[in-house]
Each structure stands twice: as structure tokens, then as C-alpha cells.
Short mmCIF file of C-alpha atoms and ligand atoms in Angstrom, two decimals:
data_model
loop_
_atom_site.label_atom_id
_atom_site.label_comp_id
_atom_site.label_asym_id
_atom_site.label_seq_id
_atom_site.Cartn_x
_atom_site.Cartn_y
_atom_site.Cartn_z
CA MET A 1 0.00 0.00 0.00
CA SER A 2 1.37 3.40 -0.83
CA ARG A 3 1.73 5.95 1.89
CA SER A 4 1.55 9.68 1.39
CA ARG A 5 4.61 11.07 -0.41
CA VAL A 6 4.77 14.57 1.03
CA SER A 7 6.78 14.56 4.26
CA PRO A 8 4.93 15.61 7.43
CA GLY A 9 7.22 18.64 7.65
CA VAL A 10 6.37 19.89 4.19
CA ALA A 11 2.65 19.35 4.77
CA TYR A 12 2.88 21.20 8.09
CA LEU A 13 4.78 24.13 6.61
CA THR A 14 2.34 24.38 3.73
CA ARG A 15 -0.57 24.48 6.16
CA GLY A 16 1.26 27.01 8.29
CA LEU A 17 2.01 29.14 5.28
CA LEU A 18 -1.62 29.15 4.25
CA SER A 19 -2.96 29.92 7.70
CA VAL A 20 -0.34 32.39 8.92
CA ILE A 21 1.54 33.98 6.06
CA PHE A 22 -1.43 34.62 3.79
CA PRO A 23 -3.52 36.60 6.26
CA THR A 24 -0.42 38.48 7.43
CA ALA A 25 0.75 39.15 3.90
CA SER A 26 -2.64 40.33 2.78
CA SER A 27 -3.01 42.73 5.67
CA VAL A 28 0.50 44.05 5.10
CA ILE A 29 -0.27 44.50 1.42
CA ILE A 30 -3.53 46.28 2.15
CA VAL A 31 -1.72 48.64 4.51
CA GLY A 32 0.91 49.16 1.81
CA ARG A 33 -1.76 49.92 -0.74
CA LEU A 34 -3.47 52.41 1.52
CA ALA A 35 -0.12 54.05 2.13
CA CYS A 36 0.40 54.27 -1.63
CA LEU A 37 -3.01 55.86 -2.06
CA GLN A 38 -1.98 58.45 0.48
CA GLY A 39 1.02 59.24 -1.67
CA PHE A 40 3.72 57.32 0.26
CA SER A 41 5.92 55.04 -1.81
CA VAL A 42 6.41 51.60 -0.32
CA SER A 43 8.96 49.20 -1.76
CA PRO A 44 8.07 45.52 -2.21
CA TRP A 45 11.13 44.65 -0.12
CA LEU A 46 9.81 46.57 2.82
CA LEU A 47 6.45 44.79 2.44
CA SER A 48 8.12 41.36 2.45
CA ALA A 49 10.23 42.27 5.46
CA MET A 50 7.13 43.46 7.29
CA THR A 51 5.31 40.25 6.45
CA LEU A 52 8.14 38.08 7.76
CA GLY A 53 8.45 40.21 10.87
CA ALA A 54 4.73 40.09 11.49
CA VAL A 55 4.64 36.29 11.77
CA PRO A 56 6.52 35.96 15.08
CA LEU A 57 4.77 39.07 16.36
CA GLY A 58 1.40 37.57 15.50
CA PHE A 59 2.36 34.33 17.23
CA ALA A 60 3.54 36.18 20.34
CA ALA A 61 0.26 38.08 20.42
CA TYR A 62 -1.64 34.81 20.13
CA VAL A 63 0.32 33.26 23.03
CA PHE A 64 -0.25 36.36 25.12
CA VAL A 65 -3.99 36.51 24.52
CA ASP A 66 -4.32 32.77 25.14
CA GLU A 67 -2.49 33.15 28.44
CA ILE A 68 -4.84 35.88 29.63
CA SER A 69 -7.92 33.93 28.63
CA GLN A 70 -6.64 30.86 30.50
CA ARG A 71 -6.11 32.90 33.64
CA ARG A 72 -9.58 34.41 33.37
CA LYS A 73 -11.15 31.03 32.91
CA ALA A 74 -9.30 29.63 35.92
CA THR A 75 -10.41 32.55 38.10
CA ARG A 76 -14.01 32.10 36.97
CA LEU A 77 -13.93 28.42 37.88
CA GLY A 78 -12.15 29.08 41.15
CA ALA A 79 -9.34 26.90 39.84
CA ARG A 80 -5.58 27.16 39.87
CA LEU A 81 -3.39 26.81 36.77
CA VAL A 82 -1.12 23.79 36.63
CA PRO A 83 2.40 24.85 37.66
CA ARG A 84 4.74 25.21 34.69
CA ILE A 85 8.30 24.09 34.55
CA GLN A 86 10.70 26.95 33.91
CA GLY A 87 13.26 26.13 31.27
CA LYS A 88 16.23 28.26 30.38
CA TRP A 89 15.50 28.56 26.68
CA PRO A 90 12.47 30.14 25.00
CA GLY A 91 9.55 27.74 24.71
CA ASN A 92 11.26 25.42 27.22
CA LEU A 93 13.24 24.09 24.29
CA ASP A 94 16.04 22.92 26.60
CA LYS A 95 13.57 20.84 28.62
CA LEU A 96 12.04 19.42 25.46
CA VAL A 97 15.40 18.32 24.11
CA ASN A 98 16.18 16.79 27.48
CA VAL A 99 12.91 14.83 27.61
CA ILE A 100 13.51 13.43 24.13
CA LEU A 101 17.08 12.43 24.96
CA THR A 102 16.14 10.69 28.20
CA LEU A 103 13.01 9.06 26.77
CA GLU A 104 14.89 5.87 26.04
CA VAL A 105 16.52 5.45 29.40
CA GLU A 106 14.12 6.92 31.94
CA TYR A 107 10.50 6.72 32.92
CA LEU A 108 8.26 9.44 31.63
CA GLY A 109 6.05 11.17 34.13
CA GLN A 110 8.19 11.40 37.20
CA PRO A 111 7.73 15.11 37.85
CA ASN A 112 10.27 16.25 40.38
CA SER A 113 8.18 18.98 41.94
CA GLY A 114 4.63 18.00 42.65
CA PRO A 115 2.40 15.36 41.15
CA THR A 116 1.11 17.53 38.31
CA LEU A 117 3.23 19.67 36.01
CA ASN A 118 2.88 21.55 32.77
CA TYR A 119 5.96 21.03 30.58
CA ARG A 120 4.60 23.60 28.12
CA CYS A 121 6.98 22.92 25.27
CA LEU A 122 6.99 25.44 22.42
CA TRP A 123 4.15 27.37 24.09
CA GLU A 124 1.83 24.40 23.96
CA ASP A 125 0.49 22.95 27.21
CA TYR A 126 1.77 19.47 27.96
CA ILE A 127 0.50 18.33 31.31
CA VAL A 128 1.88 15.28 33.10
CA THR A 129 0.25 13.95 36.25
CA THR A 130 0.97 11.15 38.67
CA GLU A 131 -1.86 12.08 41.01
CA PRO A 132 -4.07 8.97 41.40
CA GLN A 133 -7.30 10.99 41.59
CA HIS A 134 -6.51 12.67 38.28
CA VAL A 135 -5.64 9.39 36.62
CA LYS A 136 -8.89 7.90 37.88
CA THR A 137 -10.89 10.82 36.53
CA ILE A 138 -9.18 10.62 33.14
CA LEU A 139 -9.36 6.86 32.69
CA VAL A 140 -12.55 5.98 34.52
CA THR A 141 -15.05 8.47 35.87
CA ASP A 142 -14.76 11.13 33.17
CA PHE A 143 -13.20 9.05 30.40
CA HIS A 144 -15.32 10.46 27.59
CA ASN A 145 -14.15 13.96 28.35
CA TYR A 146 -10.50 13.02 27.86
CA VAL A 147 -10.26 12.23 24.19
CA LYS A 148 -7.01 11.41 22.46
CA GLY A 149 -7.84 14.24 20.10
CA ALA A 150 -6.66 15.30 16.70
CA LYS A 151 -3.06 15.84 17.81
CA PHE A 152 -2.54 12.26 18.94
CA ARG A 153 -4.35 10.90 15.91
CA GLU A 154 -2.10 12.85 13.57
CA ALA A 155 1.04 11.71 15.35
CA ALA A 156 -0.03 8.06 15.28
CA ASP A 157 -1.84 7.93 11.97
CA SER A 158 1.05 6.58 9.93
CA ILE A 159 1.14 3.53 12.20
CA LEU A 160 -2.21 2.97 13.86
CA GLY A 161 -4.32 4.38 11.06
CA THR A 162 -7.99 4.08 11.83
CA GLY A 163 -7.68 1.20 14.27
CA VAL A 164 -9.27 0.96 17.68
CA PHE A 165 -6.22 2.37 19.53
CA ASN A 166 -6.34 5.51 17.50
CA SER A 167 -10.03 6.26 17.87
CA ASP A 168 -11.82 8.13 20.59
CA GLY A 169 -14.54 6.79 22.81
CA ASN A 170 -16.66 9.80 22.08
CA LEU A 171 -16.59 9.17 18.38
CA ARG A 172 -19.22 6.73 19.38
CA ARG A 173 -20.00 5.18 16.07
CA ALA A 174 -16.40 4.52 15.19
CA PHE A 175 -15.67 3.08 18.59
CA ARG A 176 -18.68 0.78 18.54
CA LEU A 177 -17.70 -0.37 15.08
CA HIS A 178 -14.26 -1.37 16.34
CA ARG A 179 -15.74 -3.18 19.29
CA THR A 180 -18.29 -5.04 17.25
CA MET A 181 -15.63 -6.01 14.77
CA THR A 182 -13.04 -7.23 17.21
CA ARG A 183 -14.84 -8.32 20.33
CA PRO A 184 -16.82 -11.36 19.21
CA PHE A 185 -13.58 -13.09 18.38
CA PHE A 186 -12.32 -13.02 21.95
CA THR A 187 -14.72 -15.58 23.35
CA HIS A 188 -14.19 -17.39 26.62
CA ASP A 189 -13.48 -20.55 24.69
CA ARG A 190 -10.83 -18.99 22.56
CA ILE A 191 -8.94 -17.18 25.30
CA SER A 192 -8.90 -20.31 27.44
CA HIS A 193 -6.93 -22.26 24.87
CA PHE A 194 -3.45 -21.92 26.24
CA GLU A 195 -1.70 -24.21 23.79
CA ILE A 196 -0.13 -21.46 21.66
CA PHE A 197 1.05 -19.52 24.70
CA ASP A 198 2.36 -22.65 26.38
CA ARG A 199 4.41 -23.64 23.33
CA HIS A 200 6.03 -20.21 22.94
CA ALA A 201 6.56 -19.89 26.69
CA ASN A 202 8.42 -23.20 26.76
CA ARG A 203 10.59 -22.03 23.93
CA ALA A 204 11.40 -18.74 25.65
CA ILE A 205 12.18 -20.49 28.93
CA ALA A 206 14.49 -22.94 27.13
CA LEU A 207 16.42 -20.04 25.60
CA ALA A 208 16.77 -18.40 29.01
CA LYS A 209 17.97 -21.68 30.56
CA ASP A 210 20.64 -22.05 27.86
CA ARG A 211 22.08 -18.74 28.91
CA PHE A 212 21.83 -19.51 32.62
CA ARG A 213 23.83 -22.69 32.02
CA MET A 214 26.53 -20.49 30.46
CA ASP A 215 26.30 -18.35 33.58
CA LEU A 216 25.13 -15.36 31.55
CA ALA A 217 22.46 -12.80 32.39
CA ILE A 218 19.53 -12.29 30.01
CA ASP A 219 17.51 -9.23 29.07
CA PHE A 220 14.14 -10.41 30.31
CA GLN A 221 12.19 -7.61 28.68
CA ASP A 222 13.66 -8.47 25.29
CA LEU A 223 12.94 -12.17 25.75
CA ILE A 224 9.37 -11.70 26.92
CA SER A 225 8.62 -9.16 24.18
CA ARG A 226 9.56 -11.80 21.64
CA PHE A 227 7.38 -14.34 23.43
CA THR A 228 4.37 -12.02 23.31
CA LEU A 229 5.05 -11.00 19.70
CA ASP A 230 5.29 -14.61 18.56
CA SER A 231 2.28 -15.86 20.50
CA ALA A 232 0.15 -12.82 19.66
CA SER A 233 0.96 -13.05 15.95
CA GLU A 234 0.16 -16.75 15.84
CA PHE A 235 -3.00 -16.27 17.87
CA LEU A 236 -4.18 -13.32 15.76
CA PHE A 237 -3.24 -14.23 12.23
CA GLY A 238 -1.99 -17.76 12.25
CA ASP A 239 1.52 -16.77 11.15
CA CYS A 240 4.13 -16.64 13.85
CA ILE A 241 6.66 -13.83 13.50
CA ASP A 242 9.22 -16.20 15.00
CA SER A 243 11.26 -13.53 16.76
CA LEU A 244 12.40 -16.18 19.28
CA SER A 245 14.45 -17.71 16.48
CA VAL A 246 16.79 -14.71 16.55
CA GLU A 247 19.74 -15.16 18.89
CA LEU A 248 19.30 -13.45 22.25
CA PRO A 249 21.57 -10.47 22.88
CA PHE A 250 24.63 -11.08 25.07
CA PRO A 251 25.41 -8.83 28.02
CA ASP A 252 27.77 -6.02 26.99
CA ASN A 253 30.66 -7.12 29.15
CA THR A 254 31.02 -10.57 27.62
CA LEU A 255 33.19 -11.91 24.84
CA GLN A 256 30.17 -13.01 22.83
CA SER A 257 28.59 -9.56 22.78
CA THR A 258 30.93 -8.38 20.03
CA ASN A 259 29.84 -10.96 17.47
CA SER A 260 26.12 -11.19 18.19
CA LYS A 261 24.88 -8.47 15.84
CA PRO A 262 21.63 -9.43 14.12
CA ARG A 263 22.26 -10.96 10.73
CA PRO A 264 21.04 -8.88 7.80
CA GLY A 265 18.03 -10.35 6.06
CA ASP A 266 16.69 -11.66 9.33
CA ASN A 267 12.99 -10.96 8.93
CA ALA A 268 11.96 -11.55 12.51
CA ALA A 269 14.64 -9.23 13.89
CA ALA A 270 13.82 -6.61 11.27
CA PHE A 271 10.09 -6.73 12.00
CA THR A 272 10.55 -6.55 15.77
CA ASN A 273 12.96 -3.68 15.49
CA ALA A 274 10.86 -1.75 12.97
CA PHE A 275 7.69 -2.17 15.01
CA SER A 276 9.38 -0.82 18.14
CA GLN A 277 11.05 2.05 16.30
CA ALA A 278 7.73 3.09 14.79
CA GLN A 279 6.08 3.12 18.22
CA HIS A 280 8.99 5.10 19.54
CA ALA A 281 8.45 7.68 16.82
CA ILE A 282 4.85 8.15 17.97
CA SER A 283 5.89 8.93 21.55
CA ARG A 284 8.52 11.34 20.33
CA ARG A 285 5.94 13.15 18.20
CA VAL A 286 3.41 13.34 21.00
CA ILE A 287 6.03 14.79 23.34
CA ILE A 288 7.20 17.44 20.88
CA GLY A 289 3.59 18.46 20.38
CA ALA A 290 1.95 20.23 17.48
CA ALA A 291 5.27 21.26 15.94
CA TRP A 292 6.57 17.67 15.54
CA PRO A 293 6.33 17.76 11.75
CA MET A 294 9.12 20.36 11.81
CA THR A 295 11.48 17.58 12.88
CA GLU A 296 10.39 15.51 9.89
CA ILE A 297 10.94 17.88 6.99
CA LEU A 298 12.84 15.45 4.79
CA ALA A 299 10.83 12.34 5.45
CA ASP A 300 8.22 10.69 7.63
CA SER A 301 10.25 9.17 10.48
CA THR A 302 7.96 6.13 10.60
CA ALA A 303 8.01 5.46 6.85
CA GLN A 304 11.08 3.25 6.62
CA HIS A 305 9.98 1.24 9.65
CA MET A 306 6.45 0.82 8.38
CA LYS A 307 7.85 -0.42 5.09
CA VAL A 308 9.45 -3.32 6.96
CA VAL A 309 6.22 -3.97 8.87
CA ASP A 310 4.23 -3.84 5.62
CA LYS A 311 6.58 -6.24 3.91
CA PHE A 312 5.86 -8.82 6.56
CA LEU A 313 2.18 -8.12 7.16
CA ASP A 314 0.80 -7.32 3.71
CA PRO A 315 1.25 -10.80 2.19
CA ILE A 316 -0.41 -12.40 5.24
CA LEU A 317 -3.38 -10.04 5.02
CA GLU A 318 -3.68 -10.41 1.27
CA ALA A 319 -3.66 -14.19 1.60
CA ALA A 320 -6.42 -14.06 4.21
CA LEU A 321 -8.56 -11.80 2.02
CA ARG A 322 -7.99 -14.12 -0.95
CA ARG A 323 -8.84 -17.22 1.11
CA HIS A 324 -12.04 -15.60 2.21
CA SER A 325 -13.18 -14.57 -1.26
CA THR A 326 -12.55 -18.08 -2.62
CA ALA A 327 -14.30 -19.70 0.32
CA ALA A 328 -17.23 -17.30 0.08
CA LYS A 329 -17.94 -18.56 -3.43
CA SER A 330 -18.28 -22.10 -2.18
CA ASP A 331 -20.47 -21.01 0.75
CA ALA A 332 -18.24 -22.91 3.15
CA ASP A 333 -17.06 -19.76 4.81
CA GLU A 334 -20.04 -18.57 6.79
CA THR A 335 -20.39 -21.69 8.87
CA ALA A 336 -16.74 -22.54 9.41
CA GLU A 337 -15.39 -21.41 12.74
CA ASP A 338 -12.81 -18.66 12.47
CA GLN A 339 -9.37 -20.04 13.05
CA THR A 340 -7.74 -16.70 13.66
CA PHE A 341 -8.63 -13.10 14.39
CA LEU A 342 -7.75 -12.30 10.80
CA ASP A 343 -10.20 -14.91 9.44
CA HIS A 344 -12.82 -13.31 11.61
CA LEU A 345 -11.99 -9.81 10.38
CA VAL A 346 -12.03 -10.53 6.64
CA LYS A 347 -15.60 -11.80 6.94
CA LEU A 348 -16.67 -8.36 8.13
CA THR A 349 -14.83 -6.22 5.63
CA SER A 350 -12.79 -6.60 2.49
CA ASP A 351 -11.24 -3.17 2.90
CA PHE A 352 -7.51 -3.81 3.07
CA LYS A 353 -6.76 -0.70 5.09
CA ILE A 354 -9.35 -1.45 7.76
CA VAL A 355 -8.16 -5.03 8.09
CA LYS A 356 -4.59 -3.89 8.36
CA ASP A 357 -5.15 -1.08 10.85
CA GLU A 358 -7.29 -3.27 13.05
CA THR A 359 -4.74 -6.08 13.01
CA LEU A 360 -1.80 -3.82 13.84
CA ASN A 361 -3.77 -2.19 16.65
CA ILE A 362 -4.67 -5.48 18.26
CA LEU A 363 -1.13 -6.78 17.81
CA LEU A 364 0.15 -3.72 19.61
CA ALA A 365 -2.46 -4.03 22.34
CA GLY A 366 -1.78 -7.71 22.90
CA ARG A 367 1.94 -7.48 22.81
CA ASP A 368 3.20 -4.50 24.78
CA THR A 369 0.73 -4.68 27.64
CA THR A 370 1.59 -8.30 28.34
CA ALA A 371 5.33 -7.89 27.88
CA SER A 372 5.42 -4.83 30.09
CA THR A 373 3.36 -6.44 32.86
CA LEU A 374 5.42 -9.64 32.87
CA THR A 375 8.67 -7.67 32.91
CA SER A 376 7.49 -5.63 35.89
CA ALA A 377 6.29 -8.80 37.64
CA ILE A 378 9.70 -10.48 37.27
CA TYR A 379 11.43 -7.31 38.46
CA LEU A 380 9.23 -7.18 41.56
CA LEU A 381 9.61 -10.90 42.24
CA ALA A 382 13.38 -10.54 42.05
CA MET A 383 13.18 -7.83 44.70
CA HIS A 384 10.82 -9.82 46.92
CA PRO A 385 12.11 -13.40 47.13
CA GLU A 386 9.64 -14.33 49.88
CA ILE A 387 6.75 -13.55 47.51
CA LEU A 388 8.49 -15.53 44.77
CA SER A 389 8.75 -18.65 46.92
CA ARG A 390 5.11 -18.41 48.00
CA LEU A 391 4.08 -18.02 44.36
CA ARG A 392 6.20 -21.00 43.38
CA GLU A 393 4.55 -23.06 46.12
CA GLU A 394 1.10 -22.28 44.74
CA ILE A 395 2.11 -23.18 41.19
CA ILE A 396 3.82 -26.43 42.21
CA SER A 397 0.90 -27.53 44.35
CA LYS A 398 -1.81 -26.67 41.79
CA VAL A 399 -0.13 -27.43 38.46
CA GLY A 400 3.09 -29.26 39.26
CA PRO A 401 6.47 -28.74 37.65
CA THR A 402 5.74 -29.67 34.01
CA ARG A 403 2.06 -29.80 33.09
CA MET A 404 0.41 -27.00 31.12
CA PRO A 405 -2.01 -24.99 33.31
CA THR A 406 -5.68 -25.04 32.38
CA TYR A 407 -8.19 -22.22 32.56
CA GLY A 408 -9.60 -23.83 35.71
CA ASP A 409 -6.16 -23.89 37.36
CA ILE A 410 -5.66 -20.21 36.69
CA LYS A 411 -9.06 -19.36 38.15
CA GLU A 412 -8.19 -21.17 41.36
CA MET A 413 -4.71 -19.74 41.75
CA LYS A 414 -5.51 -16.73 43.88
CA TYR A 415 -1.91 -15.91 44.73
CA ILE A 416 -0.71 -15.52 41.15
CA GLN A 417 -3.74 -13.31 40.48
CA ALA A 418 -2.87 -11.17 43.47
CA VAL A 419 0.77 -10.89 42.34
CA LEU A 420 -0.30 -9.78 38.86
CA ASN A 421 -2.92 -7.39 40.26
CA GLU A 422 -0.33 -5.78 42.49
CA THR A 423 2.13 -5.58 39.59
CA MET A 424 -0.46 -3.82 37.46
CA ARG A 425 -1.28 -1.47 40.32
CA LEU A 426 2.37 -0.46 40.64
CA PHE A 427 3.27 -0.49 36.95
CA PRO A 428 0.05 -0.07 34.95
CA ALA A 429 0.75 -0.96 31.32
CA VAL A 430 -2.04 1.19 29.92
C1 NAG B 501 -7.50 -9.11 40.71
O1 NAG B 501 -8.17 -8.07 40.04
C2 NAG B 501 -9.39 -8.46 39.42
C3 NAG B 501 -9.89 -7.30 38.61
O2 NAG B 501 -9.96 -6.14 39.38
C4 NAG B 501 -10.37 -8.92 40.49
O3 NAG B 501 -11.59 -9.31 39.90
C5 NAG B 501 -9.76 -10.08 41.25
O4 NAG B 501 -10.60 -10.46 42.33
C6 NAG B 501 -8.39 -9.70 41.81
N1 NAG B 501 -7.81 -10.91 42.37
C7 NAG B 501 -7.20 -10.94 43.56
C8 NAG B 501 -6.74 -12.26 44.04
O5 NAG B 501 -7.01 -9.96 44.21
#
């Protein structure tokens, strides 16, 4: 599928030009004309200089007026404005650069002065809160009032498209459509079939054990992300991405680390990497705010990554659509039980883009949440060995050392549920 050719930066500048320069230029020209009528001579150079000069002035005026109206509104509501961080550079540009640089190595949202802060990068409010009551209001009690909004949709569009992750609850029709499309697939019966997960889990554990025998540490988050990617892809579209087939990274301080670079042409490694990089680009865009396209003048920063994702995904989706249209002719399709999420989806629509967006969204939802929660759980268990041994006791007594757990087992294992609940309370994935 072709993606738009114009880079986000060029599109943004064009829009900006139309909405800022034109009105400014026309007013400057009108003033110039009037001056001419009065007998003054005005050179075109002066007019151009005035136009260019008027743009930042106009923006400053806009920021100023907006500021006053916010203060008025706050006073009227008896509210207090969220405290702003004070950077050294105009528009808090120094803070913005800092946030982007530390994004990869630190947690976002650990304000160092108070639970709620306005980063206000490039004169655009960017409010971060860790106050539980606020989070509850946003995610639960007043959810419909906190839409993702046009800004997030624009930043994520090149990856999530029109899928369920990128739609707002208050766009009711769209949201219901997503739910009615995706939900019926996730029946009790289907989610209680653990075979796929068990098989990939065993494989992941075997890889970890290999390394432990060599007395080497593993990157658990990397390992478990591959487990969730492989099991989610097999569960959703019947084709496993097989990222567990790529050699695990070695710790930096070992001999092996120097010669364990991923081999070129390795599809699984390429897909995994591209998918993560594309997601990373979305967070970077959201953090920069409305002006993010200015950092992507030459090209869409997600384009090369999405090309890799497309190369893997498109043939699978096309095959599913083809299978469905052949089966539909023989009438066998309607009654057959859907094997995968994809089989289910192609019965509802033959629109390639919808199928693709929906699949990518669910893949993202199923993968990162699980990987993140399991990583946090292992981290916490490593810090609390007494909890780990109690958990192990429950598992050994209910399931034993080798058997695959059943849905019934899981329902009865209250301790593992409590451990996961507590993990999700401390490190919520969504
Ligand atoms: C874990 O959380 C779920 C959902 O809130 C709840 O239904 C369940 O009872 C909790 N389990 C335990 C053992 O706390």
C-alpha cells in the first residue's frame, strides 16, 4: 500500500504558510496599498520584510492573549493553573530536548516537583500527572471527556491508522464499530486455549535456561517481548513472527557480545525492530507536540519502519482476504469457525486498510501490555524473594512442575492473580 509522499514537515509548513503567512501578507499589502493611495511610496522589499516580521509578532500576540484567557477562565472556575516548569530557553526548548534524549533510558512522568506539572513545550500545554485521583478521573469516571484528540491521531496515523487504539470513545459510532468487529472473536473458549502460549513460553524459557547454564544474564524484557510478539501473531493471524528464532543479545561485558549483531536479512529481527522504532516515533511526536512535523521535513520518520512492517504483514493479510473470497464462493465460509482473528476480520470487511489497521492495533495491544506487565512482575519478584517462593509453592501444588495450566487452574490460583494485580497497580501498562 502506498503511503503519502509529502513529508509531514512539508505538509505542516504548507498548512502554516496558508494559515499564517497569507492573512499576514494580505493585511500588510492592504496597509501598503493604503499608504500608496496616500502618496507614500512603499517598496516591495519593505512589504516582504514586514510580512516576515509580522509572523513571530502575530504568534507572540496569540500566546499572550491565550495566556490571559486561561487565567480568566481559571479565576471564573475558582481553579488554579497547573504549575509550569521553567526552562532556560524560550519555549522550554532545553527541557524538550532533554525529555527526548532521556526518553529511552528513563520513565516518563516522574515530575520532580509536585504530582502535576505543565511542561509547556513550544508554548503548547503538555501536562503530566501522577496524582491517582486525576488518573482515575481521566481513565474511569470522566473518560469520555478526555479524548485522544486530533493531535494524537495525527502523530499516530502513519502507524495505527484508523484502528481501535487511535479512535476516541466519544466518536461513538467509530468506537462501537471497532468493538463489534473485534470483540466477538475473543470468546471465553478462545482465550482459554493456552496451547499457543504454552508452546512459545516453553521455547522462551528454554532459551533463558541455555544462557543460565553459560552463567550469563539475560535481558528479560527483550525475551518476553519476543514471546508475546510470537504468540500474539500466531493467535491473531496464524503466522508466527518467530522472533524467538533470533539469537538473544549477550550482556555487553562478555566476549560473545561483540559478534552477536543481528544478521542482515533476518525478517523476525527486522520486524521486531521496525515495530518498536515506529512506536517510539509516535511517543517522540506526542512529546514534541503540534510542531513535531518540523522535525520531519525530509521524510516521515515512521516510513522506513512501516515499510518493513508492511513487507511482513501485507502478504499475510492479502492471503487471508484471498482465502475468504474463494471460500465465500463455495459457501463454506459462513459456517466454518474462524481459526484466527484475521479470518474473523475478513468476513466483516474486504477493505484492506481497515483489516490492516485493526490487526496492527490489536497486535500492539496484545503485545506490549503483556510484555510490560510480565517484565514488571519479574522485576518485583526478584526484589521480593519471599513472595516468589510463596508463588512458586502455589504453582507447584496446583499445576506441578511440568504440566500446562488449564483455565480452571488459573481461576483457582488466587496468589498468582494477586501478584499480577499488584504488579499492574504499581506499573500499569495502559
Ligand atoms: C484481581 O483483580 C481483578 C480485577 O480487578 C479482580 O476481579 C480479582 O478479584 C483480583 N484478584 C485478587 C486475588 O485480588
